[in-house]
Coordinates of C-alpha atoms in Angstrom, one line a residue:
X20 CA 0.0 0.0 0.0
X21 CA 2.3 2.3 1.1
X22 CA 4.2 1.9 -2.8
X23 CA 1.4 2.7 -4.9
X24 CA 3.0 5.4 -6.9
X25 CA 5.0 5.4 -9.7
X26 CA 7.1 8.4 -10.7
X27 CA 7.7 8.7 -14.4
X28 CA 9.6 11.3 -15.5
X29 CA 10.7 12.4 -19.3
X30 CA 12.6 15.2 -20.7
X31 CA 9.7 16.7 -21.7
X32 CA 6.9 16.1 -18.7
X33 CA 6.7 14.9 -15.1
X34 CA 4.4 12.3 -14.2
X35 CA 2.9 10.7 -11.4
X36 CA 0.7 7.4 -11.6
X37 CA -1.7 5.3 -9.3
X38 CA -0.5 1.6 -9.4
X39 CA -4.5 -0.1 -9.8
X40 CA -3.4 -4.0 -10.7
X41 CA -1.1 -6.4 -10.6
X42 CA -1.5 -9.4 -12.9
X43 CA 0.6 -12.5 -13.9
X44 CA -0.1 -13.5 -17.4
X45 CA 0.9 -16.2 -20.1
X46 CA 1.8 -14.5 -23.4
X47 CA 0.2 -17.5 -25.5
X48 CA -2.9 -16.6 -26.8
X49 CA -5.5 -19.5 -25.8
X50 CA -4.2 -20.2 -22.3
X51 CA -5.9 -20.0 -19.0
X52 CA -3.3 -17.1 -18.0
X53 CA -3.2 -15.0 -21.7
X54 CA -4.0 -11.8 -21.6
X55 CA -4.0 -9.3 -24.7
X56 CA -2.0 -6.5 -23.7
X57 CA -2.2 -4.6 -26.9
X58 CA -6.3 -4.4 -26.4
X59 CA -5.6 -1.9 -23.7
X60 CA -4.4 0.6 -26.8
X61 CA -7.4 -0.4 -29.1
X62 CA -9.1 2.5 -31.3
X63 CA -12.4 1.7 -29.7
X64 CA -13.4 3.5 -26.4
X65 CA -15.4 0.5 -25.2
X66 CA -12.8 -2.2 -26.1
X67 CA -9.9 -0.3 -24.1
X68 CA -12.7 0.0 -21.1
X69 CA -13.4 -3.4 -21.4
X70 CA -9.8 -4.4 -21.2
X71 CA -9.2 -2.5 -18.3
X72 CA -12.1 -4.5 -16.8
X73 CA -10.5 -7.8 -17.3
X74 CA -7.2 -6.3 -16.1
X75 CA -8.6 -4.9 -12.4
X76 CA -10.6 -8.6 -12.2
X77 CA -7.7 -10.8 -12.5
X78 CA -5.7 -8.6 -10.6
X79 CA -3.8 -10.2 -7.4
X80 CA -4.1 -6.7 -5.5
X81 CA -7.5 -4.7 -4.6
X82 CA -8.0 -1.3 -5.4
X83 CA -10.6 1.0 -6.0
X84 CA -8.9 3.7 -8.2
X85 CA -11.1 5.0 -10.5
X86 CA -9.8 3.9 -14.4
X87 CA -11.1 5.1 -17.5
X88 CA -10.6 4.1 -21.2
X89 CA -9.5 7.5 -21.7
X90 CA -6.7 7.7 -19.0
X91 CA -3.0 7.8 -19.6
X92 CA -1.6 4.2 -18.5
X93 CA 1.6 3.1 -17.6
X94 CA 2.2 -0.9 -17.9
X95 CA 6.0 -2.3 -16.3
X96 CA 6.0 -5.9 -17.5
X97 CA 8.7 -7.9 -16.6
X98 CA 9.5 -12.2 -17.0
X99 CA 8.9 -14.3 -14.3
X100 CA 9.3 -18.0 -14.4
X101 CA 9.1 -19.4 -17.9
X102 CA 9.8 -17.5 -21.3
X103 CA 6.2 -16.9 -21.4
X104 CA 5.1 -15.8 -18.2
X105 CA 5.1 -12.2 -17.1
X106 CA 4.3 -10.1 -14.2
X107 CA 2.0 -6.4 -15.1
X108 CA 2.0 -3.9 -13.0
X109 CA -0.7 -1.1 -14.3
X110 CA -1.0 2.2 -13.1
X111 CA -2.7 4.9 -14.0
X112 CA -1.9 8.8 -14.9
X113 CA -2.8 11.3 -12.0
X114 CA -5.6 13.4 -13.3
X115 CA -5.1 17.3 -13.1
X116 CA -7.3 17.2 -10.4
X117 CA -6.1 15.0 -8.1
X118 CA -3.1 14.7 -5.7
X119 CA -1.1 11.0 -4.0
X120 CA -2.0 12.1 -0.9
X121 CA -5.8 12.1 -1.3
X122 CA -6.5 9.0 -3.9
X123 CA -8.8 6.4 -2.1
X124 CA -7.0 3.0 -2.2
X125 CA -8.4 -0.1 -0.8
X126 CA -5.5 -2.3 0.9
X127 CA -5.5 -6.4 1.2
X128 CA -7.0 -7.7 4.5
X129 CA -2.8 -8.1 5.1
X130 CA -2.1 -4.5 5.0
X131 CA -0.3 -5.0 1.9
X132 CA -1.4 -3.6 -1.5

């Protein structure tokens, strides 16, 4: 809980993002574990919400960030055991709005997020 932000900074813009899931996956299309990553950047509104969706449901972490279709993402995939398996973490843009301090997060019944 107390890591849920990701600092991302370029040359040209600071950013700040809300980790929302955490996900293992299988990158072969048909297994249990597959999950299309590139759906999260389809043309269609309703498709990207949609793959959000699936993302925050087979997530291994709670939250209760609010994610939209429209919102700028930030994805850190690395391998874990296997040349197919990989671990997500997903997190999304702070909105102009909004501030770390005051984002509503819910944590695991271990404390942990």
């Amino acid at each position: 809980y107390k890591h849920r932000m990701i600092t991302f900074d370029t040359m040209y813009e600071n950013g700040q993002y809300a980790v929302f899931a955490v996900m293992e996956m299988d990158t072969v299309p048909g297994t249990a574990r597959w999950y299309d990553l590139w759906s999260l950047s389809a043309d269609s509104y309703a498709k990207r919400k949609e793959a959000i969706r699936i993302l925050e449901r087979r997530s291994i972490i709670s939250s209760t960030l609010d994610v939209q279709a429209d919102d700028q993402l930030l994805l850190l995939v690395t391998c874990l055991d296997g040349d197919t398996e990989r671990l997500i973490v997903a997190a999304r843009r702070l909105r102009d709005d909004e501030q770390a301090n005051q984002l509503h997060m819910k944590k695991q019944s271990d404390g942990s997020f």
